[in-house]
Amino acid sequence: MAITEQLGSRRARTAGVRPDSPLLHVDWVVIATTAFLSGIGLLMIRSAGASSFVQKQVLFMVLGVGVMFAVMSVDYRVFVDSAVLIYAATVVALLAVLSPLGTVHKGAQGWFDVGSFQLQPAEFAKITIIVSLAGYGAAQRSQLDLRRFFVVLILTAVPTFLIFIQPDLGSALVFLAIVLAMLWLGGARAGHVATLIVLGAVSVFLAVRVFHVLADYQTNRLLAFINPNGDIGGSAFNLNQSKIAIGSGGLFGKGLLHGTQTRYGFVPEQHSDFIFTALCEQLGLLGGGAVLLAFGVLCARIWRAAASARDTAGTLICVGVLAMFLFHIFQNIGMTMGMMPITGIPLPLLSYGGSSTIVSFAAIGLVLNVEMHRFR
Amino acid sequence: MFDLRHRLGVLAILSACLFAGLFVRLGYLQLVEGKKLEVEASKNLLRTVIVPATRGRILDRNGEVFVDNRLVSVVTIDRQVFPRRLAARAELFDRLGSVLTVAPADIARRFNSTNTVLAVEVARDVKESAVVYLGEHADEFPGVQAKLDFQRVYPKGKLAAHVLGYVGDVGDDLKDPPCNARYRTGDKVGKSGVERGFECVLRGMPGITEFTVDRRDRVLETRVLAPPIAGVDIRLTIDPKVQAWAESSLQQGLAASHGQVGYVFTKENKLGFQPLKAPAGSVVVEDSSDGSILAMASYPDYDPRDFIRGISTKEFEARYGELAESPLTNRAISGRYPPGSTFKLFTAVSALTSGLIQDFSTIDDPGQFVIPDCDSSKVGLKCLWRNSGETPHGAVDVRKSLIVSSDVFYYTLGYRFWNEAGAPREGIQDVAREFGLNEDTAVQLPYEKSGNIPDRAQRLSRHATNSIVWPATDWRTGDNLNLAIGQGETLTTPLGIANAYGAFGNGGSLFVPKIAFDTPPPLKPTVTLVPTSTSRPTSRPSTTTTTAPPVTAGPPAPGSDGPGTARVGAAVPTATEQAGITSTTVQVPTGTDVVPATSTTVASQRPIPPAQYSPILRRRIALPDNVRLPVLDGLTGAVQSSTGTASDAFAGFPFDRFPIAGKTGTAQVVNKQDNALFVGFGGQNGRYVIAVVMEQAGFGGQAAAPVARRIFNGLAGEPLGTVTYVKAPTAQDR
């Protein structure tokens, strides 16, 4: 249906299209910002060394753009209508990855090997859960009462728990951010949301300090964050080196490929989790500020899409994506600057990584989809 | 219903806050903290390494190598990188041990022996294959590194061990470092002997190299800020041949004395007979014409090779027995012994100089001396003083007093010095002090002890300081009697008494004994961090301010005197003889001392330092003929005449070709057996002075003189023979 509609629109455009045609309402600011961020990402991955990373990342981006267009080509209400299916598929995928079908990378049972690439279902689950929750939320006509509030929590808790036991603490936390934002905009009572935040904080504290559910390296990361000068494994070292790298960049940076911290290996994972560090050391406050600004613009446009969406489902999708991006951006960049503990969360659009890149593009596709359909 | 717009607004504000937070933090890091963090970033990259300089070699008189350097591989463990868990450590020690073929326990012990934050050395002189293996498997051995280091080697083994000393890790020395140099934990420093005495010149100057490194400390760039300057080679005056004779003779002498019958003197002065222990001793051979030391032996000795990698007290005891006899002590300079009868030379000189006696004045020696007006009922007063064995010597003049070693003669002198009107009361002390016996000789070796010449002032001050240790309240006649025969609180070191005899033998020139030929002054002690590639001194202006003036005055060499004896010493070196050794400036060949330590050419190819020697004259002692000749005759007779106390030991020696004069001594030590001494000089103009001190070895004429004889055999070109204990002496001295 969508394809015939698009073909029809293109024809109509030349001959004078209808003013509510989705194709006329594509947000080019979002696309430009996305292109800018992706370009900077490629540049930084290139500066980090291996050209094979660049080639692969270009491939991921091409795939991502393809997925983005695919997502845009179908009216988002189709996704919303099939929320139950999408949710079921997500849970099945997350269960499957915990089975022998999945493989272990970086200590987490969270990957499917596809040829020479790895798929990370947890990344994809972020948008599928956004869509699923939007579908459930759109079906409600009034403010969320306590029962529905719990339904939403349980719907989120299932995939979150499956991801948490991989274990992938960072991704699990993303779901917390997403569900909070979507509950808020979905009409949950402020008191419920506040209680959830408090309970969540208390249970995280108990889990970490009393029940020790975290792996040693996770505890070390937290401790390193609390006391950066202590010598706890390499975490404090990484954190400190990242701060040094960013600070030593100054206003204009040390120049592309002239970052001593990144070039000589003092900063770890500089093509993925610590890519912002590499950026700030080489391009300084100007480079880092420009990227922050671009993220700001992107988020503002997503917020605008949420505000202008035609229906609740559209608003919830955009808010979910906004929460996801915000959490990623704040957690990742905050981590490189010592504001947040170290978790393996990538910076959307910039960090090297297949699943993350594709999911980021897909998420932007969803937002564009909502926005272009705001009149029809 | 809820207000969607309101809730979107909250979301917008929250988002804006998060972004604002990131912006502020970024700006703070990059603009406010930027400069500080920039410094941190550059610190990350730079490693400043102090490159130790090659230590100077130590050569013997002939320019042959005593101590050299060899490049060896050393394995260290960096505590910072090494696993913290004990199990992981033990496992690594095991693997490391199998690679190095060293016991893992040994590695663990050395690793745990210090708590330095620096890398700990756990193995030394490691095989090349092991170094290669460790390099290739660096990931499996976190914190383990192999590096090159210099190690001392001793081509002549343990010869002259006490003179050479040894090097060790700078430890307590850091508090008061030699030559004010900057040492770092783990640096090597001379601990004793020449290694310590000449530390400032031997150590050279460490260089500074700066490395740019990456995260894994891989070197990306190397900059030499200051190349290390190799230490200067030291050419000792030690003659390896004479040194070997001295060491072997001393050992043979001690072995020969061991088990012979000897006395023990207790506090109550009772005699007890016991087999002689003869556990230790010392020999000094000095060139009296310029003060250069030819040999210096001390027993028990040690092997410096045991100290290359450090030695624990336990290991040391296992190898050297109990520490009681302290094999590390160089008794030649650190041992203080009562000189006994060898001191009579100075009493005689004093008596003749002060006019107390004349050349042929005689004193009757009935075998004992009673102090006049002595009240024997007073507690602690000793009024009756005996000769050794109570032998009466009859009418004794100064010559005979030295030949037969008459104690009564010197008791009488001691009494007269202290009690006779017009006599200088401390005349004996004055002469002893002039011969330098009250101080150290200022030889450039560490731990030299000074001698002690007791007098009234010292007695009073000692008693005032501690009346329990020093109960005697005043100087009494008996003390002067003891002083006259070198007993009581009179103490000298073997080097001190040898040097004093040398001054008498050469006609009155008291030198500061020197162990090495002239060395350049040490480099400036401070290391600057400023690159100084051009302004490095390559030749050092050498000013030796204490150079001796040419010795010109002195008594002429007398002819032979007395039947069958040839007089020694006498002749003072003439100006021409001195010319060869007296130099006022020292030429250091330019460029030879600037050798980068990184060069693989180890010191061996370096040129030999010149044998330039500037004697240091301490003072001229006036020895007019009327004083010197009678005493010299006495010393000559003690060795050469048939009644001399050392005559049996020197029987058959070709004195006509190689005249020798000297004095035996048998010194009492409270609660111990007698120490045996011989000090004498021989050869042309009494050039070679030999002092032999043997602890608890009995009579000087029986035990010590044979040791000196064997060394003189060598010096005179006679067959060396072996040292034997003189069983039936014609005379026994004290």
PDB file of C-alpha atoms in Angstrom, chain B residues 316-530:
ATOM      1  CA  PHE B 316      77.148 -14.379  54.838  1.00  0.00           C
ATOM      2  CA  GLU B 317      77.413 -16.279  58.095  1.00  0.00           C
ATOM      3  CA  ALA B 318      77.051 -19.570  56.288  1.00  0.00           C
ATOM      4  CA  ARG B 319      79.976 -18.676  54.069  1.00  0.00           C
ATOM      5  CA  TYR B 320      82.243 -16.810  56.457  1.00  0.00           C
ATOM      6  CA  GLY B 321      81.409 -18.242  59.827  1.00  0.00           C
ATOM      7  CA  GLU B 322      80.565 -16.020  62.713  1.00  0.00           C
ATOM      8  CA  LEU B 323      80.661 -12.302  62.255  1.00  0.00           C
ATOM      9  CA  ALA B 324      82.718 -11.939  65.430  1.00  0.00           C
ATOM     10  CA  GLU B 325      86.009 -11.760  63.553  1.00  0.00           C
ATOM     11  CA  SER B 326      84.378  -9.339  61.073  1.00  0.00           C
ATOM     12  CA  PRO B 327      85.953 -10.380  57.790  1.00  0.00           C
ATOM     13  CA  LEU B 328      84.687  -7.197  56.144  1.00  0.00           C
ATOM     14  CA  THR B 329      86.798  -4.988  58.364  1.00  0.00           C
ATOM     15  CA  ASN B 330      90.004  -3.732  56.858  1.00  0.00           C
ATOM     16  CA  ARG B 331      92.178  -4.093  59.934  1.00  0.00           C
ATOM     17  CA  ALA B 332      95.024  -2.165  58.311  1.00  0.00           C
ATOM     18  CA  ILE B 333      93.090   1.062  58.758  1.00  0.00           C
ATOM     19  CA  SER B 334      90.204   0.160  61.073  1.00  0.00           C
ATOM     20  CA  GLY B 335      92.041  -1.998  63.572  1.00  0.00           C
ATOM     21  CA  ARG B 336      93.426  -0.162  66.620  1.00  0.00           C
ATOM     22  CA  TYR B 337      96.138  -2.049  68.427  1.00  0.00           C
ATOM     23  CA  PRO B 338      98.515  -1.192  71.241  1.00  0.00           C
ATOM     24  CA  PRO B 339     101.879  -0.868  69.449  1.00  0.00           C
ATOM     25  CA  GLY B 340     103.833  -2.444  72.308  1.00  0.00           C
ATOM     26  CA  SER B 341     107.580  -2.333  71.892  1.00  0.00           C
ATOM     27  CA  THR B 342     107.344  -1.010  68.346  1.00  0.00           C
ATOM     28  CA  PHE B 343     106.515   2.278  70.075  1.00  0.00           C
ATOM     29  CA  LYS B 344     109.961   2.384  71.709  1.00  0.00           C
ATOM     30  CA  LEU B 345     111.311   4.080  68.578  1.00  0.00           C
ATOM     31  CA  PHE B 346     109.337   7.185  69.451  1.00  0.00           C
ATOM     32  CA  THR B 347     110.256   7.126  73.138  1.00  0.00           C
ATOM     33  CA  ALA B 348     113.902   6.834  72.152  1.00  0.00           C
ATOM     34  CA  VAL B 349     113.655   9.679  69.646  1.00  0.00           C
ATOM     35  CA  SER B 350     111.962  11.791  72.287  1.00  0.00           C
ATOM     36  CA  ALA B 351     114.589  11.058  74.913  1.00  0.00           C
ATOM     37  CA  LEU B 352     117.424  11.879  72.535  1.00  0.00           C
ATOM     38  CA  THR B 353     115.729  15.002  71.153  1.00  0.00           C
ATOM     39  CA  SER B 354     114.943  16.381  74.587  1.00  0.00           C
ATOM     40  CA  GLY B 355     118.466  15.670  75.783  1.00  0.00           C
ATOM     41  CA  LEU B 356     117.230  13.338  78.493  1.00  0.00           C
ATOM     42  CA  ILE B 357     119.829  10.863  77.298  1.00  0.00           C
ATOM     43  CA  GLN B 358     122.841  11.077  75.024  1.00  0.00           C
ATOM     44  CA  ASP B 359     124.023   8.757  72.314  1.00  0.00           C
ATOM     45  CA  PHE B 360     125.938   6.425  74.579  1.00  0.00           C
ATOM     46  CA  SER B 361     124.308   7.094  77.947  1.00  0.00           C
ATOM     47  CA  THR B 362     123.581   3.829  79.673  1.00  0.00           C
ATOM     48  CA  ILE B 363     120.925   2.765  82.087  1.00  0.00           C
ATOM     49  CA  ASP B 364     121.362  -0.280  84.245  1.00  0.00           C
ATOM     50  CA  ASP B 365     118.777  -2.966  83.533  1.00  0.00           C
ATOM     51  CA  PRO B 366     118.569  -5.510  86.365  1.00  0.00           C
ATOM     52  CA  GLY B 367     115.475  -7.048  84.828  1.00  0.00           C
ATOM     53  CA  GLN B 368     113.003  -4.991  86.794  1.00  0.00           C
ATOM     54  CA  PHE B 369     112.186  -1.412  87.642  1.00  0.00           C
ATOM     55  CA  VAL B 370     110.797  -0.118  90.918  1.00  0.00           C
ATOM     56  CA  ILE B 371     109.162   3.262  90.805  1.00  0.00           C
ATOM     57  CA  PRO B 372     110.954   5.431  93.372  1.00  0.00           C
ATOM     58  CA  ASP B 373     108.833   6.690  96.275  1.00  0.00           C
ATOM     59  CA  CYS B 374     106.062   4.326  95.230  1.00  0.00           C
ATOM     60  CA  ASP B 375     103.698   3.288  97.995  1.00  0.00           C
ATOM     61  CA  SER B 376     102.830  -0.304  97.096  1.00  0.00           C
ATOM     62  CA  SER B 377     100.235  -0.433  99.882  1.00  0.00           C
ATOM     63  CA  LYS B 378      97.996   1.910  97.909  1.00  0.00           C
ATOM     64  CA  VAL B 379      95.284   0.106  96.091  1.00  0.00           C
ATOM     65  CA  GLY B 380      95.762  -0.057  92.332  1.00  0.00           C
ATOM     66  CA  LEU B 381      99.323   1.163  92.399  1.00  0.00           C
ATOM     67  CA  LYS B 382     101.873  -0.991  90.627  1.00  0.00           C
ATOM     68  CA  CYS B 383     105.354  -0.218  91.811  1.00  0.00           C
ATOM     69  CA  LEU B 384     107.381  -3.134  90.491  1.00  0.00           C
ATOM     70  CA  TRP B 385     107.707  -3.286  86.667  1.00  0.00           C
ATOM     71  CA  ARG B 386     109.426  -6.232  85.050  1.00  0.00           C
ATOM     72  CA  ASN B 387     111.133  -7.038  81.813  1.00  0.00           C
ATOM     73  CA  SER B 388     109.624  -9.757  79.723  1.00  0.00           C
ATOM     74  CA  GLY B 389     110.851 -12.910  81.416  1.00  0.00           C
ATOM     75  CA  GLU B 390     112.644 -10.705  83.951  1.00  0.00           C
ATOM     76  CA  THR B 391     115.773 -10.990  81.802  1.00  0.00           C
ATOM     77  CA  PRO B 392     118.461  -8.598  83.057  1.00  0.00           C
ATOM     78  CA  HIS B 393     120.243  -6.817  80.221  1.00  0.00           C
ATOM     79  CA  GLY B 394     122.864  -5.011  82.281  1.00  0.00           C
ATOM     80  CA  ALA B 395     124.141  -1.660  81.120  1.00  0.00           C
ATOM     81  CA  VAL B 396     121.876  -0.653  78.268  1.00  0.00           C
ATOM     82  CA  ASP B 397     122.330   2.278  75.886  1.00  0.00           C
ATOM     83  CA  VAL B 398     119.701   3.391  73.398  1.00  0.00           C
ATOM     84  CA  ARG B 399     121.047   1.067  70.682  1.00  0.00           C
ATOM     85  CA  LYS B 400     120.973  -1.984  72.884  1.00  0.00           C
ATOM     86  CA  SER B 401     117.618  -0.994  74.318  1.00  0.00           C
ATOM     87  CA  LEU B 402     116.107  -1.379  70.871  1.00  0.00           C
ATOM     88  CA  ILE B 403     118.121  -4.460  69.901  1.00  0.00           C
ATOM     89  CA  VAL B 404     117.161  -6.498  72.951  1.00  0.00           C
ATOM     90  CA  SER B 405     114.002  -4.558  73.658  1.00  0.00           C
ATOM     91  CA  SER B 406     114.778  -3.622  77.234  1.00  0.00           C
ATOM     92  CA  ASP B 407     111.657  -2.558  79.052  1.00  0.00           C
ATOM     93  CA  VAL B 408     113.526  -1.285  82.095  1.00  0.00           C
ATOM     94  CA  PHE B 409     115.402   1.194  79.918  1.00  0.00           C
ATOM     95  CA  TYR B 410     112.093   2.626  78.741  1.00  0.00           C
ATOM     96  CA  TYR B 411     110.439   2.415  82.170  1.00  0.00           C
ATOM     97  CA  THR B 412     113.283   4.572  83.395  1.00  0.00           C
ATOM     98  CA  LEU B 413     112.763   7.032  80.553  1.00  0.00           C
ATOM     99  CA  GLY B 414     109.013   7.076  81.187  1.00  0.00           C
ATOM    100  CA  TYR B 415     109.653   7.762  84.857  1.00  0.00           C
ATOM    101  CA  ARG B 416     112.157  10.523  84.105  1.00  0.00           C
ATOM    102  CA  PHE B 417     109.958  12.267  81.533  1.00  0.00           C
ATOM    103  CA  TRP B 418     107.157  12.568  84.026  1.00  0.00           C
ATOM    104  CA  ASN B 419     109.108  13.220  87.205  1.00  0.00           C
ATOM    105  CA  GLU B 420     112.506  14.763  86.398  1.00  0.00           C
ATOM    106  CA  ALA B 421     112.853  18.474  86.829  1.00  0.00           C
ATOM    107  CA  GLY B 422     113.514  20.172  83.484  1.00  0.00           C
ATOM    108  CA  ALA B 423     112.354  17.194  81.421  1.00  0.00           C
ATOM    109  CA  PRO B 424     109.410  17.819  79.057  1.00  0.00           C
ATOM    110  CA  ARG B 425     106.614  16.011  80.916  1.00  0.00           C
ATOM    111  CA  GLU B 426     104.819  15.020  77.761  1.00  0.00           C
ATOM    112  CA  GLY B 427     107.894  14.717  75.552  1.00  0.00           C
ATOM    113  CA  ILE B 428     106.942  11.186  74.447  1.00  0.00           C
ATOM    114  CA  GLN B 429     103.462  12.272  73.420  1.00  0.00           C
ATOM    115  CA  ASP B 430     104.838  15.271  71.540  1.00  0.00           C
ATOM    116  CA  VAL B 431     107.087  13.101  69.396  1.00  0.00           C
ATOM    117  CA  ALA B 432     104.356  10.492  68.845  1.00  0.00           C
ATOM    118  CA  ARG B 433     101.994  13.233  67.746  1.00  0.00           C
ATOM    119  CA  GLU B 434     104.609  14.626  65.387  1.00  0.00           C
ATOM    120  CA  PHE B 435     104.789  11.205  63.768  1.00  0.00           C
ATOM    121  CA  GLY B 436     101.040  11.379  63.293  1.00  0.00           C
ATOM    122  CA  LEU B 437     100.219   8.605  65.763  1.00  0.00           C
ATOM    123  CA  ASN B 438      97.482  10.592  67.501  1.00  0.00           C
ATOM    124  CA  GLU B 439      95.413  11.028  64.357  1.00  0.00           C
ATOM    125  CA  ASP B 440      94.422   9.152  61.233  1.00  0.00           C
ATOM    126  CA  THR B 441      96.756   9.136  58.263  1.00  0.00           C
ATOM    127  CA  ALA B 442      94.150  10.758  55.976  1.00  0.00           C
ATOM    128  CA  VAL B 443      94.501   7.957  53.445  1.00  0.00           C
ATOM    129  CA  GLN B 444      91.625   8.137  50.957  1.00  0.00           C
ATOM    130  CA  LEU B 445      89.780   5.125  52.316  1.00  0.00           C
ATOM    131  CA  PRO B 446      86.643   5.025  54.401  1.00  0.00           C
ATOM    132  CA  TYR B 447      86.404   3.904  57.993  1.00  0.00           C
ATOM    133  CA  GLU B 448      89.976   4.747  58.909  1.00  0.00           C
ATOM    134  CA  LYS B 449      90.433   4.946  62.650  1.00  0.00           C
ATOM    135  CA  SER B 450      92.799   7.389  64.247  1.00  0.00           C
ATOM    136  CA  GLY B 451      95.472   6.311  66.686  1.00  0.00           C
ATOM    137  CA  ASN B 452      95.444   7.323  70.309  1.00  0.00           C
ATOM    138  CA  ILE B 453      98.301   8.765  72.323  1.00  0.00           C
ATOM    139  CA  PRO B 454      97.061   9.164  75.876  1.00  0.00           C
ATOM    140  CA  ASP B 455      98.061  12.123  78.019  1.00  0.00           C
ATOM    141  CA  ARG B 456      96.935  13.828  81.166  1.00  0.00           C
ATOM    142  CA  ALA B 457      94.413  16.079  79.454  1.00  0.00           C
ATOM    143  CA  GLN B 458      92.753  13.087  77.811  1.00  0.00           C
ATOM    144  CA  ARG B 459      92.753  11.174  81.080  1.00  0.00           C
ATOM    145  CA  LEU B 460      91.007  14.012  82.866  1.00  0.00           C
ATOM    146  CA  SER B 461      88.435  14.644  80.165  1.00  0.00           C
ATOM    147  CA  ARG B 462      87.672  10.932  79.804  1.00  0.00           C
ATOM    148  CA  HIS B 463      87.166  10.557  83.524  1.00  0.00           C
ATOM    149  CA  ALA B 464      84.967  13.618  83.561  1.00  0.00           C
ATOM    150  CA  THR B 465      82.875  12.242  80.725  1.00  0.00           C
ATOM    151  CA  ASN B 466      82.352   8.772  82.159  1.00  0.00           C
ATOM    152  CA  SER B 467      83.917   7.844  85.441  1.00  0.00           C
ATOM    153  CA  ILE B 468      82.701   4.248  85.257  1.00  0.00           C
ATOM    154  CA  VAL B 469      84.412   3.422  81.981  1.00  0.00           C
ATOM    155  CA  TRP B 470      87.415   5.590  82.873  1.00  0.00           C
ATOM    156  CA  PRO B 471      87.917   5.172  86.647  1.00  0.00           C
ATOM    157  CA  ALA B 472      91.486   6.535  86.754  1.00  0.00           C
ATOM    158  CA  THR B 473      91.322  10.074  88.029  1.00  0.00           C
ATOM    159  CA  ASP B 474      94.697  11.399  86.997  1.00  0.00           C
ATOM    160  CA  TRP B 475      97.833  10.664  85.002  1.00  0.00           C
ATOM    161  CA  ARG B 476     100.344   8.901  87.134  1.00  0.00           C
ATOM    162  CA  THR B 477     103.908   7.743  86.798  1.00  0.00           C
ATOM    163  CA  GLY B 478     102.804   4.224  85.962  1.00  0.00           C
ATOM    164  CA  ASP B 479     100.841   5.556  83.000  1.00  0.00           C
ATOM    165  CA  ASN B 480     104.000   7.165  81.666  1.00  0.00           C
ATOM    166  CA  LEU B 481     105.828   3.857  82.056  1.00  0.00           C
ATOM    167  CA  ASN B 482     103.109   2.100  80.073  1.00  0.00           C
ATOM    168  CA  LEU B 483     103.213   4.820  77.426  1.00  0.00           C
ATOM    169  CA  ALA B 484     106.974   4.497  77.059  1.00  0.00           C
ATOM    170  CA  ILE B 485     106.606   0.852  75.978  1.00  0.00           C
ATOM    171  CA  GLY B 486     103.487   1.414  73.867  1.00  0.00           C
ATOM    172  CA  GLN B 487     101.020  -0.111  76.283  1.00  0.00           C
ATOM    173  CA  GLY B 488      98.091   1.214  78.281  1.00  0.00           C
ATOM    174  CA  GLU B 489      95.762   3.346  76.245  1.00  0.00           C
ATOM    175  CA  THR B 490      98.262   3.812  73.431  1.00  0.00           C
ATOM    176  CA  LEU B 491      96.712   2.622  70.177  1.00  0.00           C
ATOM    177  CA  THR B 492      97.786   2.733  66.557  1.00  0.00           C
ATOM    178  CA  THR B 493      96.512   1.317  63.313  1.00  0.00           C
ATOM    179  CA  PRO B 494      98.845  -0.847  61.240  1.00  0.00           C
ATOM    180  CA  LEU B 495      98.895   1.843  58.540  1.00  0.00           C
ATOM    181  CA  GLY B 496      99.527   4.558  61.117  1.00  0.00           C
ATOM    182  CA  ILE B 497     102.566   2.844  62.651  1.00  0.00           C
ATOM    183  CA  ALA B 498     103.903   1.850  59.214  1.00  0.00           C
ATOM    184  CA  ASN B 499     103.625   5.441  58.033  1.00  0.00           C
ATOM    185  CA  ALA B 500     105.378   6.736  61.166  1.00  0.00           C
ATOM    186  CA  TYR B 501     108.230   4.233  60.721  1.00  0.00           C
ATOM    187  CA  GLY B 502     108.410   5.289  57.077  1.00  0.00           C
ATOM    188  CA  ALA B 503     108.848   8.904  58.144  1.00  0.00           C
ATOM    189  CA  PHE B 504     111.691   7.874  60.431  1.00  0.00           C
ATOM    190  CA  GLY B 505     113.237   5.693  57.756  1.00  0.00           C
ATOM    191  CA  ASN B 506     113.205   8.352  55.047  1.00  0.00           C
ATOM    192  CA  GLY B 507     114.778  10.941  57.282  1.00  0.00           C
ATOM    193  CA  GLY B 508     111.757  12.798  58.601  1.00  0.00           C
ATOM    194  CA  SER B 509     109.204  13.273  55.812  1.00  0.00           C
ATOM    195  CA  LEU B 510     105.784  12.315  57.122  1.00  0.00           C
ATOM    196  CA  PHE B 511     103.583  11.695  54.097  1.00  0.00           C
ATOM    197  CA  VAL B 512      99.886  11.252  53.770  1.00  0.00           C
ATOM    198  CA  PRO B 513      99.789   7.675  52.503  1.00  0.00           C
ATOM    199  CA  LYS B 514      98.145   7.322  49.120  1.00  0.00           C
ATOM    200  CA  ILE B 515      96.432   4.258  47.719  1.00  0.00           C
ATOM    201  CA  ALA B 516      96.129   5.545  44.146  1.00  0.00           C
ATOM    202  CA  PHE B 517      97.940   7.587  41.576  1.00  0.00           C
ATOM    203  CA  ASP B 518      96.610  11.063  40.955  1.00  0.00           C
ATOM    204  CA  THR B 519      92.947  11.251  40.037  1.00  0.00           C
ATOM    205  CA  PRO B 520      91.039  14.148  38.529  1.00  0.00           C
ATOM    206  CA  PRO B 521      88.675  16.003  40.817  1.00  0.00           C
ATOM    207  CA  PRO B 522      85.157  14.613  40.864  1.00  0.00           C
ATOM    208  CA  LEU B 523      82.519  16.000  38.562  1.00  0.00           C
ATOM    209  CA  LYS B 524      80.121  18.548  39.889  1.00  0.00           C
ATOM    210  CA  PRO B 525      77.663  16.560  41.946  1.00  0.00           C
ATOM    211  CA  THR B 526      74.392  18.003  40.775  1.00  0.00           C
ATOM    212  CA  VAL B 527      72.583  16.709  37.754  1.00  0.00           C
ATOM    213  CA  THR B 528      70.892  19.430  35.785  1.00  0.00           C
ATOM    214  CA  LEU B 529      67.794  18.675  33.802  1.00  0.00           C
ATOM    215  CA  VAL B 530      68.802  21.190  31.168  1.00  0.00           C
TER     216      VAL B 530
END
